Coordinates of C-alpha atoms in Angstrom, one line a residue:
Chain A
M1 CA -0.1 -0.1 -0.1
K2 CA 1.3 3.6 -0.7
I3 CA 1.2 6.1 2.0
K4 CA 0.6 9.3 0.7
P5 CA 2.2 12.4 2.3
L6 CA -1.3 13.8 3.0
Q7 CA -1.9 10.6 5.2
I8 CA 1.6 11.1 7.0
S9 CA 0.9 15.0 7.7
A10 CA -2.7 13.8 9.1
H11 CA -1.2 11.5 11.3
I12 CA 1.6 13.9 12.5
I13 CA -1.4 16.5 13.3
L14 CA -3.4 13.7 15.2
L15 CA -0.1 12.3 17.0
L16 CA 0.6 15.8 18.3
G17 CA -2.9 16.1 19.4
V18 CA -2.7 12.8 21.3
L19 CA 0.4 13.8 23.0
L20 CA -1.2 17.2 23.9
M21 CA -4.1 15.2 25.7
V22 CA -2.2 12.2 27.1
V23 CA 1.0 13.8 28.4
P24 CA -0.5 16.1 31.1
I25 CA -2.2 13.0 32.4
W26 CA 0.6 10.8 32.3
I27 CA 2.6 13.3 34.0
S28 CA 0.0 13.7 36.8
F29 CA -0.1 9.9 37.2
A30 CA 3.6 9.4 37.3
S31 CA 3.7 12.3 39.9
S32 CA 1.1 10.7 42.2
T33 CA 3.4 7.5 42.4
H34 CA 6.2 9.6 44.2
D35 CA 6.6 11.2 47.5
T36 CA 5.9 14.6 48.0
V37 CA 9.2 15.6 48.8
T38 CA 10.6 14.3 45.9
I39 CA 7.9 16.2 43.7
L40 CA 8.9 19.4 45.8
T41 CA 12.6 19.1 45.3
E42 CA 12.8 17.7 41.8
G43 CA 9.7 18.9 40.0
M44 CA 7.2 16.8 38.5
K45 CA 8.1 13.1 37.5
F46 CA 7.6 11.1 34.3
N47 CA 8.5 7.9 35.6
I48 CA 6.7 5.6 37.8
G49 CA 7.8 6.0 41.5
E50 CA 7.5 3.7 44.6
Y51 CA 4.7 5.3 46.5
F52 CA 1.8 4.4 44.3
S53 CA -0.2 2.0 46.9
R54 CA 0.9 4.3 49.6
N55 CA -0.5 7.3 48.1
Y56 CA -3.6 6.0 46.8
N57 CA -4.5 4.4 49.9
E58 CA -4.2 7.5 51.9
V59 CA -6.3 9.2 49.5
L60 CA -9.1 7.1 49.4
N61 CA -9.2 6.3 53.2
E62 CA -8.2 9.3 55.1
K63 CA -10.8 11.3 56.7
G64 CA -10.7 14.9 55.6
G65 CA -12.6 18.2 55.6
W66 CA -13.0 20.4 58.6
S67 CA -15.0 17.8 61.0
E68 CA -12.5 15.0 59.6
E69 CA -15.6 13.0 58.7
V70 CA -15.4 12.5 54.8
T71 CA -13.2 10.4 52.9
A72 CA -12.5 10.9 49.5
A73 CA -14.0 7.4 49.0
K74 CA -17.4 8.9 50.0
M75 CA -17.0 11.9 47.9
F76 CA -16.5 9.4 45.1
I77 CA -19.6 7.6 46.0
N78 CA -21.7 11.0 46.4
S79 CA -20.5 12.2 43.2
F80 CA -21.2 8.8 41.3
I81 CA -24.9 8.9 42.8
M82 CA -25.3 12.6 41.8
A83 CA -24.2 12.0 38.2
L84 CA -25.8 8.7 37.7
G85 CA -29.0 10.2 39.2
I86 CA -28.9 13.4 36.9
A87 CA -28.1 11.5 33.7
T88 CA -30.6 8.7 34.2
L89 CA -33.5 11.2 34.9
K90 CA -32.1 13.5 32.6
V91 CA -32.3 10.9 29.6
T92 CA -35.7 9.4 30.8
I93 CA -37.4 12.8 31.3
S94 CA -36.1 14.2 28.1
A95 CA -37.2 11.0 26.1
M96 CA -40.8 11.2 27.5
S97 CA -41.5 14.7 27.0
A98 CA -40.0 14.7 23.4
Y99 CA -42.6 11.7 23.1
A100 CA -45.4 13.9 24.3
L101 CA -44.1 16.7 22.1
V102 CA -44.0 14.9 19.0
Y103 CA -46.5 12.3 18.9
Y104 CA -49.5 13.6 21.1
R105 CA -50.3 16.6 18.9
F106 CA -51.8 18.9 21.2
K107 CA -52.6 22.4 20.5
L108 CA -49.8 24.0 22.5
A109 CA -47.1 21.5 21.7
V110 CA -44.7 24.0 19.6
P111 CA -45.3 26.9 22.2
I112 CA -44.4 24.4 25.1
F113 CA -41.2 23.1 23.1
W114 CA -39.8 26.7 22.6
L115 CA -40.4 27.5 26.1
I116 CA -38.7 24.2 27.2
F117 CA -35.8 25.4 24.6
I118 CA -35.6 29.0 26.1
T119 CA -34.2 27.2 29.4
L120 CA -31.0 26.7 27.7
L121 CA -30.6 30.5 28.0
V122 CA -31.0 30.3 31.8
P123 CA -28.5 27.6 33.1
L124 CA -28.2 26.9 36.8
E125 CA -25.8 29.5 37.6
V126 CA -28.1 32.3 36.6
R127 CA -31.0 30.9 38.7
I128 CA -28.8 29.7 41.5
F129 CA -30.5 31.9 44.3
P130 CA -34.2 31.2 43.5
T131 CA -33.4 27.6 43.1
Y132 CA -31.6 27.5 46.3
K133 CA -34.5 29.1 47.9
I134 CA -36.7 26.5 46.6
V135 CA -34.7 23.7 47.6
S136 CA -34.2 24.9 50.9
D137 CA -37.8 25.5 51.4
L138 CA -38.5 22.1 50.5
G139 CA -36.2 21.0 53.2
L140 CA -33.9 19.2 50.5
T141 CA -30.4 20.7 51.4
N142 CA -28.1 18.2 52.3
S143 CA -29.7 15.2 50.5
Y144 CA -29.1 13.5 47.3
T145 CA -32.6 14.7 46.0
G146 CA -31.6 18.2 46.5
L147 CA -28.4 17.6 44.5
I148 CA -30.0 15.8 41.6
L149 CA -33.4 17.5 41.3
P150 CA -32.9 20.9 40.3
L151 CA -30.8 19.6 37.4
V152 CA -32.6 16.9 35.9
A153 CA -34.5 19.2 33.4
S154 CA -32.6 19.2 30.1
A155 CA -33.8 21.2 27.2
T156 CA -30.6 19.9 25.0
A157 CA -31.7 16.4 25.5
T158 CA -35.4 17.1 24.9
F159 CA -34.4 19.0 21.6
F160 CA -32.2 15.9 20.4
F161 CA -34.6 13.4 21.3
R162 CA -37.5 15.5 19.6
Q163 CA -35.4 15.9 16.3
F164 CA -34.8 12.0 16.5
Y165 CA -38.4 11.1 16.9
R166 CA -39.6 13.5 13.8
T167 CA -37.4 11.4 11.6
I168 CA -39.2 8.1 12.4
P169 CA -41.9 7.5 9.5
D170 CA -45.3 7.7 10.8
E171 CA -45.9 4.2 9.3
L172 CA -44.2 2.5 11.8
L173 CA -46.3 4.3 14.3
E174 CA -49.4 3.2 12.5
S175 CA -48.1 -0.1 11.9
A176 CA -47.4 -0.8 15.6
K177 CA -51.0 0.4 16.3
L178 CA -52.6 -2.1 13.9
D179 CA -50.4 -4.7 15.7
G180 CA -52.1 -3.5 19.0
A181 CA -49.5 -1.7 20.4
N182 CA -50.8 1.1 22.9
S183 CA -48.7 4.6 23.5
W184 CA -46.7 3.3 26.1
R185 CA -45.9 -0.3 24.2
F186 CA -44.7 2.0 21.0
F187 CA -42.4 4.2 23.6
V188 CA -40.9 1.2 25.1
D189 CA -40.9 -1.2 22.1
F190 CA -40.0 1.2 19.4
L191 CA -38.8 4.5 20.4
L192 CA -36.5 3.4 23.1
P193 CA -34.6 0.7 21.2
L194 CA -34.4 2.8 18.2
S195 CA -32.7 5.6 20.0
K196 CA -30.3 3.5 21.8
T197 CA -27.4 5.1 20.2
M198 CA -29.1 8.5 21.1
I199 CA -29.4 7.5 24.7
A200 CA -26.1 6.1 25.2
A201 CA -24.6 9.7 23.7
M202 CA -27.1 11.7 25.8
F203 CA -26.1 9.4 29.0
I204 CA -22.4 10.2 28.5
F205 CA -23.0 13.8 28.1
M206 CA -25.3 14.0 31.0
F207 CA -23.0 11.9 33.2
V208 CA -20.1 14.3 32.7
Y209 CA -22.3 17.2 33.3
G210 CA -23.5 15.8 36.4
Y211 CA -20.2 14.7 37.7
S212 CA -18.5 18.0 36.8
Q213 CA -20.9 20.2 38.9
Y214 CA -19.2 22.4 41.3
L215 CA -21.4 25.4 42.3
W216 CA -24.4 23.6 43.0
P217 CA -23.2 21.4 45.3
L218 CA -20.9 23.6 46.9
I219 CA -24.0 25.8 47.8
M220 CA -26.2 23.1 48.7
T221 CA -24.1 21.3 51.0
T222 CA -23.3 22.2 54.6
S223 CA -22.9 18.6 55.7
E224 CA -19.4 16.9 54.5
K225 CA -21.4 13.7 54.2
Y226 CA -22.6 15.0 50.8
W227 CA -19.3 16.6 49.5
T228 CA -18.5 15.6 45.8
V229 CA -15.1 14.9 44.1
V230 CA -15.1 18.1 42.3
M231 CA -15.8 20.2 45.6
G232 CA -13.2 17.9 47.4
M233 CA -10.5 18.9 44.8
K234 CA -10.3 22.3 46.3
I235 CA -10.9 21.4 49.9
I236 CA -9.3 18.1 50.6
F237 CA -5.4 17.9 51.6
T238 CA -5.2 21.5 52.4
E239 CA -2.9 21.4 55.4
S240 CA -0.6 23.5 53.6
Y241 CA -2.7 26.5 54.1
E242 CA -1.5 26.8 57.8
G243 CA 2.1 26.8 56.8
V244 CA 2.9 23.8 59.2
A245 CA 3.2 20.7 57.2
L246 CA 4.3 20.4 53.6
P247 CA 1.7 20.8 50.9
R248 CA 0.6 17.1 50.0
T249 CA 1.1 17.3 46.3
A250 CA 1.6 13.7 45.5
E251 CA -1.7 12.8 47.3
R252 CA -3.6 15.5 45.2
F253 CA -2.2 14.3 42.0
A254 CA -3.5 10.6 42.9
Y255 CA -6.8 12.3 44.0
I256 CA -7.0 14.0 40.5
I257 CA -6.2 10.9 38.8
L258 CA -8.9 9.1 40.6
S259 CA -11.3 11.9 39.9
M260 CA -11.0 11.5 36.2
L261 CA -11.7 7.7 36.3
P262 CA -15.6 7.5 36.6
P263 CA -16.2 9.9 33.6
V264 CA -13.7 8.0 31.6
L265 CA -15.2 4.6 32.6
V266 CA -18.9 5.7 31.5
V267 CA -17.5 6.8 28.2
V268 CA -15.5 3.8 27.7
I269 CA -18.4 1.4 28.5
L270 CA -21.0 3.2 26.4
Q271 CA -18.7 3.9 23.8
K272 CA -19.1 0.4 22.6
W273 CA -22.8 0.6 22.3
F274 CA -22.4 4.1 20.9
I275 CA -20.6 2.7 17.9
K276 CA -22.1 -0.3 17.5
G277 CA -25.2 1.8 17.0
L278 CA -23.3 4.1 14.4
I279 CA -22.1 1.1 12.4
Q280 CA -25.3 -0.5 12.0
T281 CA -27.7 1.4 9.9
E282 CA -31.0 0.3 11.4
K283 CA -33.0 3.2 10.1
Chain B
M1 CA -75.6 -7.6 5.1
S2 CA -72.1 -7.8 3.7
F3 CA -68.9 -8.5 5.5
L4 CA -67.4 -4.8 5.4
D5 CA -69.9 -2.0 4.9
L6 CA -69.3 1.7 4.3
K7 CA -72.2 4.0 4.4
N8 CA -72.0 7.4 3.3
V9 CA -68.5 7.9 4.5
T10 CA -67.0 11.0 4.1
K11 CA -63.9 12.7 5.2
I12 CA -63.3 16.4 5.7
Y13 CA -59.8 17.5 6.8
P14 CA -59.4 20.2 9.5
N15 CA -58.2 22.7 6.9
G16 CA -61.8 22.0 5.0
T17 CA -60.5 19.8 2.1
K18 CA -63.3 17.2 1.7
A19 CA -61.1 14.3 0.6
V20 CA -63.8 11.5 0.5
H21 CA -67.4 12.4 -0.6
E22 CA -70.1 10.4 0.7
T23 CA -69.0 7.0 -0.2
S24 CA -71.1 3.7 0.3
L25 CA -70.1 0.1 -0.6
S26 CA -69.9 -3.2 0.5
I27 CA -67.5 -5.9 0.3
D28 CA -68.3 -9.5 0.6
E29 CA -66.2 -12.0 2.8
G30 CA -63.3 -13.2 1.1
E31 CA -63.4 -10.7 -2.0
F32 CA -60.5 -8.8 -3.4
M33 CA -61.4 -5.2 -3.6
V34 CA -59.2 -2.9 -5.3
F35 CA -59.3 1.0 -5.2
V36 CA -57.8 2.5 -8.1
G37 CA -57.4 6.0 -9.2
P38 CA -54.9 9.0 -9.7
S39 CA -52.7 10.2 -6.7
G40 CA -54.9 12.5 -4.5
C41 CA -58.2 11.0 -5.1
G42 CA -58.9 9.9 -1.8
K43 CA -58.4 6.2 -2.2
S44 CA -55.6 6.0 0.4
T45 CA -57.8 8.2 2.7
L46 CA -60.6 5.8 2.5
L47 CA -58.4 2.7 3.3
R48 CA -56.9 4.6 6.2
M49 CA -60.6 5.1 7.5
V50 CA -61.1 1.3 7.3
A51 CA -57.9 0.9 9.2
G52 CA -58.9 3.6 11.8
L53 CA -55.8 5.7 11.0
E54 CA -57.9 8.6 10.0
D55 CA -61.2 9.8 11.5
I56 CA -64.4 9.1 10.0
T57 CA -66.0 12.8 9.5
E58 CA -69.3 11.4 8.9
G59 CA -70.9 7.9 8.0
E60 CA -70.5 4.5 9.2
I61 CA -68.3 1.8 8.7
T62 CA -69.3 -1.5 9.9
L63 CA -66.8 -4.8 10.0
D64 CA -68.5 -8.3 10.2
G65 CA -71.5 -6.8 11.8
N66 CA -69.9 -4.4 14.2
L67 CA -69.9 -0.6 13.9
I68 CA -66.1 0.3 14.1
N69 CA -66.1 4.0 13.9
E70 CA -65.0 4.4 17.3
V71 CA -63.1 1.3 17.7
D72 CA -59.3 1.8 18.2
P73 CA -57.2 0.7 15.2
S74 CA -55.3 -1.8 17.5
E75 CA -58.8 -3.4 18.3
R76 CA -60.1 -3.7 14.9
D77 CA -58.8 -6.8 14.0
I78 CA -57.1 -5.3 10.5
A79 CA -53.8 -5.7 9.1
M80 CA -52.3 -3.4 7.0
V81 CA -49.3 -3.5 4.3
F82 CA -47.8 -0.3 3.8
Q83 CA -46.3 1.4 0.9
N84 CA -42.9 1.5 2.4
Y85 CA -43.5 -1.9 4.3
A86 CA -43.1 0.0 7.7
L87 CA -41.2 -3.0 9.3
Y88 CA -39.8 -2.8 12.4
P89 CA -36.1 -1.7 11.7
H90 CA -34.7 -3.1 15.2
M91 CA -36.5 -6.3 15.4
N92 CA -35.5 -9.6 13.2
V93 CA -38.0 -11.0 10.8
Y94 CA -39.1 -13.5 13.4
N95 CA -40.1 -10.5 15.9
N96 CA -41.5 -8.5 13.3
L97 CA -44.1 -11.2 12.7
A98 CA -44.5 -12.3 16.3
Y99 CA -44.8 -8.5 17.4
G100 CA -48.5 -8.3 16.9
L101 CA -49.3 -11.6 18.3
K102 CA -47.3 -10.8 21.7
N103 CA -49.4 -7.9 22.0
R104 CA -52.5 -10.1 21.9
G105 CA -51.1 -12.3 24.5
I106 CA -50.9 -15.4 22.7
D107 CA -48.5 -17.9 24.4
K108 CA -45.0 -18.5 22.9
K109 CA -45.6 -21.9 21.5
D110 CA -48.6 -20.9 19.4
I111 CA -46.5 -17.7 18.4
D112 CA -43.9 -20.1 17.2
Q113 CA -46.1 -22.2 15.3
K114 CA -47.9 -19.5 13.4
V115 CA -44.9 -17.4 12.6
N116 CA -43.3 -20.4 10.9
E117 CA -46.3 -21.5 9.1
A118 CA -46.4 -17.8 7.7
A119 CA -43.0 -17.6 7.0
K120 CA -43.0 -21.3 5.2
L121 CA -46.1 -20.0 3.1
L122 CA -44.3 -16.8 2.1
Q123 CA -40.9 -18.7 1.6
I124 CA -38.9 -16.7 4.3
S125 CA -38.1 -19.1 6.8
D126 CA -34.4 -18.7 5.9
Y127 CA -34.3 -15.1 6.8
L128 CA -36.1 -15.2 10.2
E129 CA -33.0 -14.2 12.2
R130 CA -32.3 -11.6 9.8
K131 CA -33.1 -7.7 10.3
P132 CA -35.1 -5.7 7.5
S133 CA -32.1 -3.9 6.6
M134 CA -30.6 -7.0 5.5
L135 CA -33.2 -8.1 3.1
S136 CA -34.2 -7.4 -0.5
G137 CA -36.9 -5.1 -1.6
G138 CA -39.0 -8.5 -2.4
Q139 CA -38.1 -10.1 0.7
R140 CA -39.1 -7.0 2.6
Q141 CA -42.3 -7.2 0.7
R142 CA -42.9 -10.6 1.8
V143 CA -42.1 -9.9 5.7
A144 CA -44.6 -7.1 5.4
M145 CA -47.4 -9.5 3.8
G146 CA -46.0 -12.2 6.6
R147 CA -46.9 -9.7 9.5
A148 CA -50.2 -9.3 8.2
I149 CA -51.1 -13.0 7.6
V150 CA -49.9 -14.3 10.6
R151 CA -52.2 -12.5 12.8
N152 CA -55.2 -14.1 10.8
P153 CA -57.2 -11.0 10.8
K154 CA -60.8 -10.1 9.7
I155 CA -59.5 -8.0 6.8
F156 CA -56.1 -7.2 4.9
L157 CA -55.5 -3.7 3.5
F158 CA -52.7 -3.0 1.0
D159 CA -51.8 0.6 0.6
E160 CA -50.0 0.6 -3.0
P161 CA -47.3 -2.1 -1.4
L162 CA -45.8 -2.6 -5.1
S163 CA -44.8 0.8 -6.1
N164 CA -41.3 0.6 -4.4
L165 CA -40.5 -2.7 -6.2
D166 CA -38.9 -2.7 -9.9
A167 CA -40.9 -3.7 -12.6
K168 CA -40.2 -7.4 -12.8
L169 CA -40.6 -8.1 -9.0
R170 CA -43.7 -6.1 -9.3
I171 CA -45.6 -8.3 -11.7
Q172 CA -44.0 -11.6 -9.6
M173 CA -45.4 -10.0 -6.3
R174 CA -48.5 -9.4 -8.1
L175 CA -49.3 -12.8 -8.9
E176 CA -48.1 -14.0 -5.5
I177 CA -50.5 -11.8 -3.5
K178 CA -53.4 -12.7 -5.7
K179 CA -52.4 -16.6 -5.2
L180 CA -52.0 -15.8 -1.6
Q181 CA -55.2 -14.1 -1.2
Q182 CA -57.0 -17.0 -2.7
K183 CA -55.0 -19.5 -0.7
V184 CA -55.7 -17.7 2.5
G185 CA -59.3 -16.5 1.3
V186 CA -59.1 -13.3 3.6
T187 CA -61.1 -10.3 2.5
S188 CA -58.7 -7.7 1.2
I189 CA -58.6 -4.1 -0.1
F190 CA -55.9 -3.0 -2.0
V191 CA -55.3 0.6 -3.1
T192 CA -53.1 1.2 -6.3
H193 CA -52.6 3.7 -8.9
D194 CA -51.6 1.3 -11.3
Q195 CA -54.5 -0.1 -13.6
T196 CA -52.8 -3.1 -14.6
E197 CA -52.4 -4.2 -11.1
A198 CA -56.0 -3.3 -10.6
M199 CA -57.4 -5.1 -13.3
T200 CA -55.2 -8.4 -12.5
L201 CA -55.8 -8.4 -8.9
A202 CA -59.3 -7.4 -8.2
D203 CA -62.2 -9.3 -8.0
K204 CA -64.1 -6.1 -7.8
L205 CA -62.9 -2.8 -8.8
A206 CA -63.8 0.7 -7.6
V207 CA -62.5 3.5 -9.7
I208 CA -62.1 6.5 -7.6
N209 CA -61.7 10.2 -8.8
N210 CA -61.8 13.3 -6.6
G211 CA -63.2 11.4 -3.9
I212 CA -66.0 9.9 -5.4
I213 CA -66.3 6.3 -6.6
E214 CA -66.8 6.6 -10.3
Q215 CA -67.9 2.9 -11.1
L216 CA -67.6 -0.1 -9.2
A217 CA -68.0 -3.4 -10.8
T218 CA -65.8 -6.4 -11.9
P219 CA -62.6 -5.3 -13.9
I220 CA -63.9 -7.0 -17.3
E221 CA -67.3 -5.1 -17.0
I222 CA -65.1 -1.8 -16.3
Y223 CA -63.3 -2.5 -19.0
N224 CA -66.1 -3.3 -21.5
N225 CA -68.8 -1.1 -20.1
P226 CA -67.1 2.3 -18.5
K227 CA -69.5 4.6 -17.1
S228 CA -67.7 7.8 -17.5
L229 CA -65.1 9.5 -19.7
F230 CA -62.7 9.3 -16.4
V231 CA -63.1 5.5 -15.9
A232 CA -62.8 4.9 -19.7
G233 CA -59.7 7.0 -19.7
F234 CA -58.2 5.4 -16.6
I235 CA -58.8 1.9 -17.4
G236 CA -57.0 0.3 -20.2
S237 CA -53.5 0.4 -21.5
P238 CA -52.6 2.1 -23.9
Q239 CA -55.3 4.6 -22.9
M240 CA -58.5 5.0 -24.9
N241 CA -58.5 7.1 -27.9
F242 CA -60.9 10.1 -27.6
I243 CA -62.1 12.2 -30.2
D244 CA -64.5 15.1 -30.0
G245 CA -67.5 15.2 -32.1
E246 CA -71.2 15.8 -32.4
L247 CA -74.3 13.7 -32.2
K248 CA -77.4 14.6 -33.6
N249 CA -80.4 12.5 -34.5
N250 CA -78.6 9.3 -34.1
T251 CA -75.9 10.2 -36.4
L252 CA -72.3 11.0 -34.8
S253 CA -70.1 13.2 -36.7
A254 CA -66.4 13.8 -35.8
E255 CA -63.6 15.6 -37.8
G256 CA -63.4 13.5 -40.9
F257 CA -65.9 10.8 -40.5
E258 CA -69.7 10.0 -39.8
I259 CA -71.1 7.0 -37.8
K260 CA -74.9 6.4 -38.8
N261 CA -77.5 4.6 -36.4
V262 CA -75.9 5.2 -33.0
K263 CA -77.9 3.7 -30.3
S264 CA -78.3 6.9 -28.2
D265 CA -80.9 9.4 -28.0
F266 CA -78.5 11.9 -26.6
N267 CA -78.1 15.3 -28.7
G268 CA -75.2 17.6 -28.5
D269 CA -71.7 17.7 -28.0
I270 CA -70.0 14.4 -27.2
T271 CA -66.7 12.7 -27.0
L272 CA -66.1 9.4 -28.6
G273 CA -63.9 6.8 -27.0
I274 CA -62.2 3.9 -28.9
R275 CA -59.5 1.6 -27.5
P276 CA -56.4 1.0 -29.7
E277 CA -57.1 -2.6 -29.7
H278 CA -60.7 -2.3 -31.3
L279 CA -59.4 -1.2 -34.4
S280 CA -58.7 -2.7 -37.6
Q281 CA -57.4 -1.9 -40.9
S282 CA -59.8 -2.0 -43.8
D283 CA -59.7 -0.2 -47.3
N284 CA -62.6 2.2 -46.7
G285 CA -62.1 2.6 -43.0
L286 CA -63.6 5.6 -41.0
I287 CA -60.4 6.8 -39.5
N288 CA -57.3 7.8 -41.4
L289 CA -54.2 7.7 -39.6
N290 CA -50.8 9.2 -40.3
V291 CA -48.3 7.0 -38.6
D292 CA -45.5 8.7 -36.5
L293 CA -44.1 5.9 -34.5
V294 CA -44.3 2.1 -34.2
E295 CA -43.7 0.4 -30.9
Q296 CA -42.9 -3.0 -31.2
L297 CA -43.7 -5.4 -28.4
G298 CA -43.4 -8.6 -30.1
S299 CA -46.9 -10.0 -29.8
D300 CA -48.2 -6.5 -30.5
N301 CA -47.6 -3.5 -32.3
L302 CA -48.4 -0.1 -30.8
V303 CA -48.9 2.4 -33.6
Y304 CA -48.9 5.9 -32.9
G305 CA -49.9 8.8 -35.3
Q306 CA -52.0 11.9 -36.0
L307 CA -55.6 12.1 -37.4
K308 CA -56.5 14.7 -39.8
D309 CA -57.1 17.4 -37.0
K310 CA -53.5 16.4 -35.5
K311 CA -55.1 14.8 -32.9
D312 CA -52.8 12.0 -31.5
F313 CA -54.4 8.4 -32.0
C314 CA -53.1 5.1 -31.1
Y315 CA -53.6 1.6 -32.6
R316 CA -52.9 -1.5 -31.4
C317 CA -52.4 -4.3 -34.1
P318 CA -50.8 -7.9 -34.0
G319 CA -47.3 -8.1 -34.1
N320 CA -46.7 -9.8 -37.7
L321 CA -48.2 -6.7 -39.6
T322 CA -45.5 -4.5 -40.6
I323 CA -46.4 -0.8 -40.3
K324 CA -43.8 1.7 -40.8
K325 CA -43.5 5.6 -40.0
G326 CA -44.9 7.4 -42.7
D327 CA -47.6 5.1 -43.4
K328 CA -51.3 6.0 -44.1
L329 CA -53.9 3.5 -42.7
S330 CA -57.4 3.5 -42.8
L331 CA -59.2 2.0 -39.7
N332 CA -62.6 0.8 -39.0
I333 CA -64.0 0.3 -35.3
D334 CA -64.7 -3.5 -34.7
N335 CA -68.1 -4.7 -33.8
E336 CA -69.3 -1.3 -32.8
N337 CA -67.0 -1.2 -29.9
Y338 CA -67.0 2.6 -29.3
F339 CA -68.0 4.6 -26.5
I340 CA -69.8 8.0 -26.5
F341 CA -69.7 10.5 -23.4
D342 CA -71.4 13.5 -22.8
K343 CA -68.7 16.1 -23.5
S344 CA -69.7 18.2 -20.7
S345 CA -70.7 16.0 -18.1
G346 CA -68.4 13.1 -18.9
K347 CA -71.4 10.4 -18.4
R348 CA -71.8 7.5 -21.1
V349 CA -74.6 8.1 -23.3
N350 CA -74.6 5.0 -25.7

């Protein structure tokens, strides 16, 4: 096979991109396996050190925070619950509301759709005070419900589902009707399986969105029991502020590496599905 | 009372368009009814009203003695084959066939048996595990029919199911549909705009134009005895020739010729219709044709040409006659096989 110059240059560009993405992560990982003293004296490391298990063990199990009652492991669990809850509910609600908008041709479907769409202009950060007021009036501060609920409505996902449903030919619905499927069965037996790839993609986006929330959990939680990973990044291992002990740089690198894992895992797991769906032309 | 009865069925769309005018017809059990007409004539709307996919504005539809106006499509026990087949893309062929049965709560063993039976009948047993995207047009067509057959419905509806196939396959599937319907014996309604399909398939044919049934009869009756100008022009291929003329005191006069002793009391402007196959050459024929073009089909020749007044005209003759471009032919009408229509109303007057 002849290799064209264009291919070579394309690959060089791709390789550069990959390096740009991977090198910082590698440095973080390599540094996280060294002793803090080594990093502070010798700078960031490219090679793997000897303290891998000690550092990671410390990060996961050491109690941190002001009241010393939260561990990183607990924060991971919190983040995971929050992201999973947000992603699942967002996908479910969007798919269902899009179904209602497309298939139940009620009078106000179009205005309602645009109303939903407009909420894109008002992200959580803009409406954070009223949202906080409502959540606290409902007594939901310091709870998983409070963390998840205000974030579950998604205009973006509703929009994508709506556009997708509109490409499904009417005959499919009619045919299903004649085969004895009611509205619920049509949704479950047809729309959901047909939008598998769409659901996978939305789930990935929404999971990462939920996982990387910072401001909302910060305001929402006063109890350390509900801290999330992204909050923890700022708060945990902050002994150096006192100027007494050394900053625990190695542990913080370990923490950063760990914090990247859940979204990466979700992408890797769902990607299989995602690509499978893209290859099969099922429509 | 017949199996399926339509009584004054009317469809008016919300925007005010009247797609189907007060239509009444009845179909006997086991009969193969074909609705034929140009696109937009309301034939599909009529079919969809029977299926329950369109609301009925006025009138009544009864199936097997039950009024089904308000019955949900899923409860009507009707199966439909769509133009684009509407196969379920995410299910394999087996599940495509089985889905309707599953929804009716039939147990697995019976479903399995019925699906296999239908698959055997349609020769799709080898593809049961395949997805519809892996099938050819003809196979998809079979699956769509299988989905209808397997449920053993009261009535089959076909909405132009052959129009997505290539010409050869279309003829083959046409035959298969007819054979299958005769074998299974289910009452069927078939919608098409193709007059050949309509003629070959139908036990009874309804020619529809502008939301009105122009004529309802057996195909051969419609061919031999069209009731209106529209029906005459629509059924038959190549199309019937039309010549304008005048009828007065039983004498018909048109550009260049006269027919005496016409059996009609009508007086006034008329349109004379002559089928291309009802002509033959003779020395002192009525009609003089200047040949422009000859299409040789093998068994037949289609001769196209112009009359004196430059009107296009077609003559169908046996394939063994040699006629060339530029020939002048003299033609007679066989056995008074002509039709006379009132020019203004289009109604048959002889």
